[in-house]
Amino acid sequence: DLLREPEKLAQLIESAPGGVINAAAMTDVDGCEKRPQEAWALNVRAVEIAALACSKKGTRLTTLSTDYVFDGVKGSYAEDDPPNPRGVYARTKRAGEEAALILASDVAVCRVAVVYSGHPAAKKTFAATALESLRSGKPVKAFTDQVVSPTLADNAAEMVIGVHRSRAQGVFHCAGATEISRIDFCRALAGKLRADESLIVPVLLADLKLPAPRPLKCGLRVDKVRRLLGASLPLPLDAALDRFLAESRT
């Protein structure tokens, strides 16, 4: 339990035979606004502990981060674009990135975005909810004004593990290869299902009064990870949706 016994993380790393991939985080964006101390403990303090322990042991650390470190004004972000996080979640994730990059001696930061999976036991996501609704003939609300880089979970894992094993250091965008609005994502999914596109209801993120701010144009460029791991690894949306649907049928 990273909240109650964070020191046990260092003990675990000291006994670990190889490298460490840190995927633990508080990812409830609105929950972070309501519980900022918990967000700091999980998204920053835990990374600090892991980075120091890895540095002491000479162990490689790869830690996951998010597209939300950007403000969503420019869009199509590369790894060297300056972050400008908005909201508690975004600021704590950026602080976690900085902690890892400063404190660990052998480190990679892998930013992922809008992760989804078709596996039945996986966390319910926007994509999974849209799939369920379209298959059932129910309406799906989708943002027209938010552009993202949807990332199939298994593909994200392939890229993160690839970066970790490569020993390359620095920041990498381990996201899907297609930047797309959420409504066009749903339309592409409907096309795969041969579902009625009129079920997709356009809404504006900018009109919603949510506790935490969301970046509107937060697509991630994947040129760097493609050069490192090969052109086929960041999946384009068409291929990712095929795998997503295959997963959902298992």
PDB file of C-alpha atoms in Angstrom:
ATOM      1  CA  ASP A   1       0.000   0.000   0.000  1.00  0.00           C
ATOM      2  CA  LEU A   2       1.899   3.050  -1.265  1.00  0.00           C
ATOM      3  CA  LEU A   3      -0.227   5.420   0.805  1.00  0.00           C
ATOM      4  CA  ARG A   4       0.265   3.709   4.165  1.00  0.00           C
ATOM      5  CA  GLU A   5       3.663   2.049   3.785  1.00  0.00           C
ATOM      6  CA  PRO A   6       5.656   3.844   1.050  1.00  0.00           C
ATOM      7  CA  GLU A   7       8.973   2.720   2.538  1.00  0.00           C
ATOM      8  CA  LYS A   8       8.157  -0.867   1.541  1.00  0.00           C
ATOM      9  CA  LEU A   9       8.516   0.190  -2.093  1.00  0.00           C
ATOM     10  CA  ALA A  10      12.220   0.871  -1.528  1.00  0.00           C
ATOM     11  CA  GLN A  11      12.582  -2.491   0.217  1.00  0.00           C
ATOM     12  CA  LEU A  12      10.904  -4.230  -2.706  1.00  0.00           C
ATOM     13  CA  ILE A  13      13.216  -2.543  -5.209  1.00  0.00           C
ATOM     14  CA  GLU A  14      16.291  -3.435  -3.163  1.00  0.00           C
ATOM     15  CA  SER A  15      15.314  -7.102  -3.416  1.00  0.00           C
ATOM     16  CA  ALA A  16      14.329  -6.930  -7.104  1.00  0.00           C
ATOM     17  CA  PRO A  17      16.714  -8.796  -9.431  1.00  0.00           C
ATOM     18  CA  GLY A  18      16.256  -6.578 -12.482  1.00  0.00           C
ATOM     19  CA  GLY A  19      14.791  -3.283 -13.552  1.00  0.00           C
ATOM     20  CA  VAL A  20      11.652  -1.580 -12.307  1.00  0.00           C
ATOM     21  CA  ILE A  21       8.647  -0.464 -14.374  1.00  0.00           C
ATOM     22  CA  ASN A  22       6.440   1.832 -12.316  1.00  0.00           C
ATOM     23  CA  ALA A  23       2.827   1.930 -13.506  1.00  0.00           C
ATOM     24  CA  ALA A  24       1.288   2.810 -10.132  1.00  0.00           C
ATOM     25  CA  ALA A  25      -0.566   6.120 -10.101  1.00  0.00           C
ATOM     26  CA  MET A  26      -3.701   7.938  -9.068  1.00  0.00           C
ATOM     27  CA  THR A  27      -5.347   8.491 -12.456  1.00  0.00           C
ATOM     28  CA  ASP A  28      -8.799   9.704 -11.393  1.00  0.00           C
ATOM     29  CA  VAL A  29      -8.425  13.227 -12.771  1.00  0.00           C
ATOM     30  CA  ASP A  30     -11.330  14.714 -10.825  1.00  0.00           C
ATOM     31  CA  GLY A  31     -10.470  12.669  -7.735  1.00  0.00           C
ATOM     32  CA  CYS A  32      -7.017  14.248  -7.711  1.00  0.00           C
ATOM     33  CA  GLU A  33      -8.637  17.687  -7.436  1.00  0.00           C
ATOM     34  CA  LYS A  34     -10.586  16.508  -4.393  1.00  0.00           C
ATOM     35  CA  ARG A  35      -7.714  14.568  -2.762  1.00  0.00           C
ATOM     36  CA  PRO A  36      -4.492  16.396  -3.719  1.00  0.00           C
ATOM     37  CA  GLN A  37      -2.413  14.928  -0.877  1.00  0.00           C
ATOM     38  CA  GLU A  38      -3.244  11.408  -2.007  1.00  0.00           C
ATOM     39  CA  ALA A  39      -2.417  12.370  -5.592  1.00  0.00           C
ATOM     40  CA  TRP A  40       0.961  13.757  -4.494  1.00  0.00           C
ATOM     41  CA  ALA A  41       1.754  10.636  -2.466  1.00  0.00           C
ATOM     42  CA  LEU A  42       1.046   8.264  -5.357  1.00  0.00           C
ATOM     43  CA  ASN A  43       2.132  10.329  -8.355  1.00  0.00           C
ATOM     44  CA  VAL A  44       5.190  12.070  -6.921  1.00  0.00           C
ATOM     45  CA  ARG A  45       6.396  10.686  -3.606  1.00  0.00           C
ATOM     46  CA  ALA A  46       6.228   7.063  -4.743  1.00  0.00           C
ATOM     47  CA  VAL A  47       8.265   7.950  -7.849  1.00  0.00           C
ATOM     48  CA  GLU A  48      10.847   9.752  -5.699  1.00  0.00           C
ATOM     49  CA  ILE A  49      11.207   6.668  -3.495  1.00  0.00           C
ATOM     50  CA  ALA A  50      11.501   4.370  -6.504  1.00  0.00           C
ATOM     51  CA  ALA A  51      14.033   6.630  -8.237  1.00  0.00           C
ATOM     52  CA  LEU A  52      16.262   6.922  -5.173  1.00  0.00           C
ATOM     53  CA  ALA A  53      16.113   3.179  -4.511  1.00  0.00           C
ATOM     54  CA  CYS A  54      16.902   2.359  -8.143  1.00  0.00           C
ATOM     55  CA  SER A  55      19.783   4.828  -8.192  1.00  0.00           C
ATOM     56  CA  LYS A  56      21.213   3.347  -4.994  1.00  0.00           C
ATOM     57  CA  LYS A  57      21.008  -0.192  -6.365  1.00  0.00           C
ATOM     58  CA  GLY A  58      22.067   0.697  -9.909  1.00  0.00           C
ATOM     59  CA  THR A  59      18.727  -0.532 -11.236  1.00  0.00           C
ATOM     60  CA  ARG A  60      16.982   0.823 -14.324  1.00  0.00           C
ATOM     61  CA  LEU A  61      13.696   2.661 -13.736  1.00  0.00           C
ATOM     62  CA  THR A  62      10.967   3.159 -16.309  1.00  0.00           C
ATOM     63  CA  THR A  63       7.990   5.157 -15.070  1.00  0.00           C
ATOM     64  CA  LEU A  64       4.714   5.903 -16.815  1.00  0.00           C
ATOM     65  CA  SER A  65       3.275   9.362 -17.342  1.00  0.00           C
ATOM     66  CA  THR A  66       0.524  11.044 -19.332  1.00  0.00           C
ATOM     67  CA  ASP A  67      -0.425  13.363 -22.178  1.00  0.00           C
ATOM     68  CA  TYR A  68      -2.006  15.631 -19.546  1.00  0.00           C
ATOM     69  CA  VAL A  69       1.396  17.175 -18.767  1.00  0.00           C
ATOM     70  CA  PHE A  70       0.601  19.422 -21.761  1.00  0.00           C
ATOM     71  CA  ASP A  71      -1.977  22.211 -21.717  1.00  0.00           C
ATOM     72  CA  GLY A  72      -3.643  21.159 -24.973  1.00  0.00           C
ATOM     73  CA  VAL A  73      -3.247  24.487 -26.747  1.00  0.00           C
ATOM     74  CA  LYS A  74      -0.701  23.540 -29.443  1.00  0.00           C
ATOM     75  CA  GLY A  75      -1.483  19.855 -29.970  1.00  0.00           C
ATOM     76  CA  SER A  76       0.559  17.115 -31.665  1.00  0.00           C
ATOM     77  CA  TYR A  77       3.205  17.257 -28.950  1.00  0.00           C
ATOM     78  CA  ALA A  78       6.737  15.898 -29.265  1.00  0.00           C
ATOM     79  CA  GLU A  79       8.783  14.786 -26.278  1.00  0.00           C
ATOM     80  CA  ASP A  80      10.811  17.993 -26.203  1.00  0.00           C
ATOM     81  CA  ASP A  81       7.809  20.330 -26.247  1.00  0.00           C
ATOM     82  CA  PRO A  82       7.627  22.225 -22.936  1.00  0.00           C
ATOM     83  CA  PRO A  83       5.030  20.804 -20.527  1.00  0.00           C
ATOM     84  CA  ASN A  84       2.427  23.110 -19.037  1.00  0.00           C
ATOM     85  CA  PRO A  85       0.281  20.967 -16.728  1.00  0.00           C
ATOM     86  CA  ARG A  86      -3.119  22.203 -15.571  1.00  0.00           C
ATOM     87  CA  GLY A  87      -4.862  20.715 -12.572  1.00  0.00           C
ATOM     88  CA  VAL A  88      -3.662  18.551  -9.700  1.00  0.00           C
ATOM     89  CA  TYR A  89      -3.423  15.320 -11.680  1.00  0.00           C
ATOM     90  CA  ALA A  90      -1.380  16.911 -14.450  1.00  0.00           C
ATOM     91  CA  ARG A  91       0.913  18.793 -12.076  1.00  0.00           C
ATOM     92  CA  THR A  92       1.612  15.734  -9.929  1.00  0.00           C
ATOM     93  CA  LYS A  93       2.365  13.591 -12.966  1.00  0.00           C
ATOM     94  CA  ARG A  94       4.776  16.217 -14.280  1.00  0.00           C
ATOM     95  CA  ALA A  95       6.418  16.450 -10.859  1.00  0.00           C
ATOM     96  CA  GLY A  96       6.766  12.662 -10.917  1.00  0.00           C
ATOM     97  CA  GLU A  97       8.479  12.865 -14.303  1.00  0.00           C
ATOM     98  CA  GLU A  98      10.933  15.426 -12.970  1.00  0.00           C
ATOM     99  CA  ALA A  99      11.634  13.344  -9.870  1.00  0.00           C
ATOM    100  CA  ALA A 100      12.440  10.287 -11.968  1.00  0.00           C
ATOM    101  CA  LEU A 101      14.623  12.170 -14.444  1.00  0.00           C
ATOM    102  CA  ILE A 102      16.580  13.969 -11.716  1.00  0.00           C
ATOM    103  CA  LEU A 103      16.933  11.258  -9.074  1.00  0.00           C
ATOM    104  CA  ALA A 104      17.359   8.029 -11.060  1.00  0.00           C
ATOM    105  CA  SER A 105      20.673   7.286 -12.740  1.00  0.00           C
ATOM    106  CA  ASP A 106      19.231   5.044 -15.493  1.00  0.00           C
ATOM    107  CA  VAL A 107      15.711   6.161 -16.367  1.00  0.00           C
ATOM    108  CA  ALA A 108      13.024   6.394 -19.029  1.00  0.00           C
ATOM    109  CA  VAL A 109       9.696   8.204 -18.782  1.00  0.00           C
ATOM    110  CA  CYS A 110       6.970   6.729 -20.996  1.00  0.00           C
ATOM    111  CA  ARG A 111       3.930   8.903 -21.629  1.00  0.00           C
ATOM    112  CA  VAL A 112       0.763   7.027 -22.553  1.00  0.00           C
ATOM    113  CA  ALA A 113      -2.650   8.422 -23.503  1.00  0.00           C
ATOM    114  CA  VAL A 114      -6.323   7.375 -23.419  1.00  0.00           C
ATOM    115  CA  VAL A 115      -5.493   3.736 -22.747  1.00  0.00           C
ATOM    116  CA  TYR A 116      -8.197   1.184 -23.575  1.00  0.00           C
ATOM    117  CA  SER A 117      -8.540  -2.586 -23.653  1.00  0.00           C
ATOM    118  CA  GLY A 118     -11.070  -5.123 -24.862  1.00  0.00           C
ATOM    119  CA  HIS A 119     -10.155  -7.730 -22.260  1.00  0.00           C
ATOM    120  CA  PRO A 120     -13.229  -8.490 -20.107  1.00  0.00           C
ATOM    121  CA  ALA A 121     -11.342  -8.025 -16.835  1.00  0.00           C
ATOM    122  CA  ALA A 122      -9.825  -4.689 -17.865  1.00  0.00           C
ATOM    123  CA  LYS A 123     -10.819  -1.348 -16.379  1.00  0.00           C
ATOM    124  CA  LYS A 124     -13.945   0.129 -17.983  1.00  0.00           C
ATOM    125  CA  THR A 125     -12.862   2.931 -20.305  1.00  0.00           C
ATOM    126  CA  PHE A 126     -14.445   5.346 -22.768  1.00  0.00           C
ATOM    127  CA  ALA A 127     -13.688   2.942 -25.631  1.00  0.00           C
ATOM    128  CA  ALA A 128     -15.126  -0.081 -23.824  1.00  0.00           C
ATOM    129  CA  THR A 129     -18.272   1.847 -22.908  1.00  0.00           C
ATOM    130  CA  ALA A 130     -18.663   3.040 -26.503  1.00  0.00           C
ATOM    131  CA  LEU A 131     -18.241  -0.521 -27.784  1.00  0.00           C
ATOM    132  CA  GLU A 132     -20.856  -1.858 -25.387  1.00  0.00           C
ATOM    133  CA  SER A 133     -23.338   0.888 -26.306  1.00  0.00           C
ATOM    134  CA  LEU A 134     -22.866   0.584 -30.063  1.00  0.00           C
ATOM    135  CA  ARG A 135     -23.303  -3.184 -29.919  1.00  0.00           C
ATOM    136  CA  SER A 136     -26.507  -2.703 -27.901  1.00  0.00           C
ATOM    137  CA  GLY A 137     -27.911   0.014 -30.127  1.00  0.00           C
ATOM    138  CA  LYS A 138     -27.641   2.636 -27.399  1.00  0.00           C
ATOM    139  CA  PRO A 139     -26.488   6.248 -27.872  1.00  0.00           C
ATOM    140  CA  VAL A 140     -22.881   7.239 -27.198  1.00  0.00           C
ATOM    141  CA  LYS A 141     -21.869  10.766 -26.216  1.00  0.00           C
ATOM    142  CA  ALA A 142     -18.476  11.755 -27.633  1.00  0.00           C
ATOM    143  CA  PHE A 143     -16.459  14.965 -27.556  1.00  0.00           C
ATOM    144  CA  THR A 144     -16.018  16.794 -30.827  1.00  0.00           C
ATOM    145  CA  ASP A 145     -13.422  19.220 -29.458  1.00  0.00           C
ATOM    146  CA  GLN A 146     -10.853  16.940 -27.795  1.00  0.00           C
ATOM    147  CA  VAL A 147      -8.117  15.399 -29.956  1.00  0.00           C
ATOM    148  CA  VAL A 148      -6.207  12.506 -28.384  1.00  0.00           C
ATOM    149  CA  SER A 149      -3.882   9.608 -29.196  1.00  0.00           C
ATOM    150  CA  PRO A 150      -5.928   6.543 -28.148  1.00  0.00           C
ATOM    151  CA  THR A 151      -3.641   3.715 -27.091  1.00  0.00           C
ATOM    152  CA  LEU A 152      -4.497   0.027 -26.931  1.00  0.00           C
ATOM    153  CA  ALA A 153      -3.293  -1.219 -23.542  1.00  0.00           C
ATOM    154  CA  ASP A 154      -1.407  -4.224 -24.908  1.00  0.00           C
ATOM    155  CA  ASN A 155       0.326  -2.003 -27.463  1.00  0.00           C
ATOM    156  CA  ALA A 156       1.272   0.477 -24.745  1.00  0.00           C
ATOM    157  CA  ALA A 157       2.765  -2.410 -22.766  1.00  0.00           C
ATOM    158  CA  GLU A 158       4.753  -3.565 -25.811  1.00  0.00           C
ATOM    159  CA  MET A 159       6.218  -0.103 -26.261  1.00  0.00           C
ATOM    160  CA  VAL A 160       6.965   0.487 -22.571  1.00  0.00           C
ATOM    161  CA  ILE A 161       8.698  -2.874 -22.246  1.00  0.00           C
ATOM    162  CA  GLY A 162      10.584  -2.208 -25.478  1.00  0.00           C
ATOM    163  CA  VAL A 163      11.828   1.154 -24.210  1.00  0.00           C
ATOM    164  CA  HIS A 164      12.781  -0.386 -20.868  1.00  0.00           C
ATOM    165  CA  ARG A 165      14.778  -3.194 -22.479  1.00  0.00           C
ATOM    166  CA  SER A 166      16.450  -0.845 -24.954  1.00  0.00           C
ATOM    167  CA  ARG A 167      18.272   0.975 -22.124  1.00  0.00           C
ATOM    168  CA  ALA A 168      17.485   4.250 -23.904  1.00  0.00           C
ATOM    169  CA  GLN A 169      17.086   7.155 -21.503  1.00  0.00           C
ATOM    170  CA  GLY A 170      14.811  10.181 -21.442  1.00  0.00           C
ATOM    171  CA  VAL A 171      11.173  10.756 -22.354  1.00  0.00           C
ATOM    172  CA  PHE A 172       9.239   8.660 -24.877  1.00  0.00           C
ATOM    173  CA  HIS A 173       5.674   8.891 -26.139  1.00  0.00           C
ATOM    174  CA  CYS A 174       4.318   5.334 -26.041  1.00  0.00           C
ATOM    175  CA  ALA A 175       0.927   6.146 -27.537  1.00  0.00           C
ATOM    176  CA  GLY A 176      -1.197   5.117 -30.476  1.00  0.00           C
ATOM    177  CA  ALA A 177       0.000   6.359 -33.855  1.00  0.00           C
ATOM    178  CA  THR A 178      -3.265   8.118 -34.754  1.00  0.00           C
ATOM    179  CA  GLU A 179      -4.292  11.518 -33.398  1.00  0.00           C
ATOM    180  CA  ILE A 180      -8.071  11.754 -33.551  1.00  0.00           C
ATOM    181  CA  SER A 181     -11.065  13.414 -31.927  1.00  0.00           C
ATOM    182  CA  ARG A 182     -13.094  11.272 -29.577  1.00  0.00           C
ATOM    183  CA  ILE A 183     -16.135  11.494 -31.832  1.00  0.00           C
ATOM    184  CA  ASP A 184     -14.148  10.321 -34.866  1.00  0.00           C
ATOM    185  CA  PHE A 185     -12.761   7.480 -32.750  1.00  0.00           C
ATOM    186  CA  CYS A 186     -16.350   6.401 -32.087  1.00  0.00           C
ATOM    187  CA  ARG A 187     -17.204   6.714 -35.769  1.00  0.00           C
ATOM    188  CA  ALA A 188     -14.238   4.509 -36.683  1.00  0.00           C
ATOM    189  CA  LEU A 189     -15.364   1.965 -34.095  1.00  0.00           C
ATOM    190  CA  ALA A 190     -18.929   2.078 -35.425  1.00  0.00           C
ATOM    191  CA  GLY A 191     -17.567   1.457 -38.911  1.00  0.00           C
ATOM    192  CA  LYS A 192     -15.761  -1.667 -37.718  1.00  0.00           C
ATOM    193  CA  LEU A 193     -18.963  -2.899 -36.064  1.00  0.00           C
ATOM    194  CA  ARG A 194     -21.196  -1.806 -38.962  1.00  0.00           C
ATOM    195  CA  ALA A 195     -23.207  -0.022 -36.301  1.00  0.00           C
ATOM    196  CA  ASP A 196     -25.504   2.951 -36.787  1.00  0.00           C
ATOM    197  CA  GLU A 197     -23.377   6.128 -36.663  1.00  0.00           C
ATOM    198  CA  SER A 198     -26.452   8.161 -35.733  1.00  0.00           C
ATOM    199  CA  LEU A 199     -26.127   6.626 -32.250  1.00  0.00           C
ATOM    200  CA  ILE A 200     -23.047   8.825 -31.720  1.00  0.00           C
ATOM    201  CA  VAL A 201     -24.091  12.081 -30.073  1.00  0.00           C
ATOM    202  CA  PRO A 202     -21.692  15.047 -30.417  1.00  0.00           C
ATOM    203  CA  VAL A 203     -20.936  16.994 -27.241  1.00  0.00           C
ATOM    204  CA  LEU A 204     -18.402  19.675 -26.331  1.00  0.00           C
ATOM    205  CA  LEU A 205     -15.899  19.077 -23.550  1.00  0.00           C
ATOM    206  CA  ALA A 206     -15.586  22.845 -23.227  1.00  0.00           C
ATOM    207  CA  ASP A 207     -19.260  23.033 -22.190  1.00  0.00           C
ATOM    208  CA  LEU A 208     -18.918  20.612 -19.269  1.00  0.00           C
ATOM    209  CA  LYS A 209     -18.297  21.934 -15.776  1.00  0.00           C
ATOM    210  CA  LEU A 210     -15.834  19.309 -14.545  1.00  0.00           C
ATOM    211  CA  PRO A 211     -13.730  19.669 -11.370  1.00  0.00           C
ATOM    212  CA  ALA A 212     -10.428  19.221 -13.232  1.00  0.00           C
ATOM    213  CA  PRO A 213      -9.350  20.863 -16.499  1.00  0.00           C
ATOM    214  CA  ARG A 214      -8.776  18.631 -19.520  1.00  0.00           C
ATOM    215  CA  PRO A 215      -6.475  19.551 -22.414  1.00  0.00           C
ATOM    216  CA  LEU A 216      -8.348  19.838 -25.712  1.00  0.00           C
ATOM    217  CA  LYS A 217      -5.569  19.184 -28.229  1.00  0.00           C
ATOM    218  CA  CYS A 218      -3.331  16.626 -26.537  1.00  0.00           C
ATOM    219  CA  GLY A 219      -2.261  14.283 -29.331  1.00  0.00           C
ATOM    220  CA  LEU A 220       1.238  12.832 -28.923  1.00  0.00           C
ATOM    221  CA  ARG A 221       3.779  12.406 -31.706  1.00  0.00           C
ATOM    222  CA  VAL A 222       5.393   8.967 -31.729  1.00  0.00           C
ATOM    223  CA  ASP A 223       8.315   9.544 -34.119  1.00  0.00           C
ATOM    224  CA  LYS A 224      10.899   8.973 -31.388  1.00  0.00           C
ATOM    225  CA  VAL A 225       9.601   5.622 -30.161  1.00  0.00           C
ATOM    226  CA  ARG A 226       9.062   4.531 -33.764  1.00  0.00           C
ATOM    227  CA  ARG A 227      12.741   5.200 -34.516  1.00  0.00           C
ATOM    228  CA  LEU A 228      13.755   3.263 -31.420  1.00  0.00           C
ATOM    229  CA  LEU A 229      11.460   0.247 -31.677  1.00  0.00           C
ATOM    230  CA  GLY A 230      10.381   0.091 -35.313  1.00  0.00           C
ATOM    231  CA  ALA A 231       7.610   1.597 -37.408  1.00  0.00           C
ATOM    232  CA  SER A 232       5.102  -1.171 -36.672  1.00  0.00           C
ATOM    233  CA  LEU A 233       5.025  -0.827 -32.887  1.00  0.00           C
ATOM    234  CA  PRO A 234       2.936   2.302 -32.339  1.00  0.00           C
ATOM    235  CA  LEU A 235      -0.271   0.898 -33.831  1.00  0.00           C
ATOM    236  CA  PRO A 236      -2.379   3.070 -36.135  1.00  0.00           C
ATOM    237  CA  LEU A 237      -6.021   3.245 -35.125  1.00  0.00           C
ATOM    238  CA  ASP A 238      -7.307   0.801 -37.736  1.00  0.00           C
ATOM    239  CA  ALA A 239      -5.005  -1.997 -36.553  1.00  0.00           C
ATOM    240  CA  ALA A 240      -5.560  -1.138 -32.894  1.00  0.00           C
ATOM    241  CA  LEU A 241      -9.341  -1.359 -33.281  1.00  0.00           C
ATOM    242  CA  ASP A 242      -9.013  -4.770 -34.935  1.00  0.00           C
ATOM    243  CA  ARG A 243      -7.071  -6.015 -31.908  1.00  0.00           C
ATOM    244  CA  PHE A 244      -9.483  -4.285 -29.531  1.00  0.00           C
ATOM    245  CA  LEU A 245     -12.460  -6.074 -31.059  1.00  0.00           C
ATOM    246  CA  ALA A 246     -10.615  -9.396 -31.094  1.00  0.00           C
ATOM    247  CA  GLU A 247      -9.859  -8.959 -27.379  1.00  0.00           C
ATOM    248  CA  SER A 248     -13.502  -8.188 -26.642  1.00  0.00           C
ATOM    249  CA  ARG A 249     -14.589 -11.469 -28.213  1.00  0.00           C
ATOM    250  CA  THR A 250     -12.295 -13.633 -26.068  1.00  0.00           C
TER     251      THR A 250
END
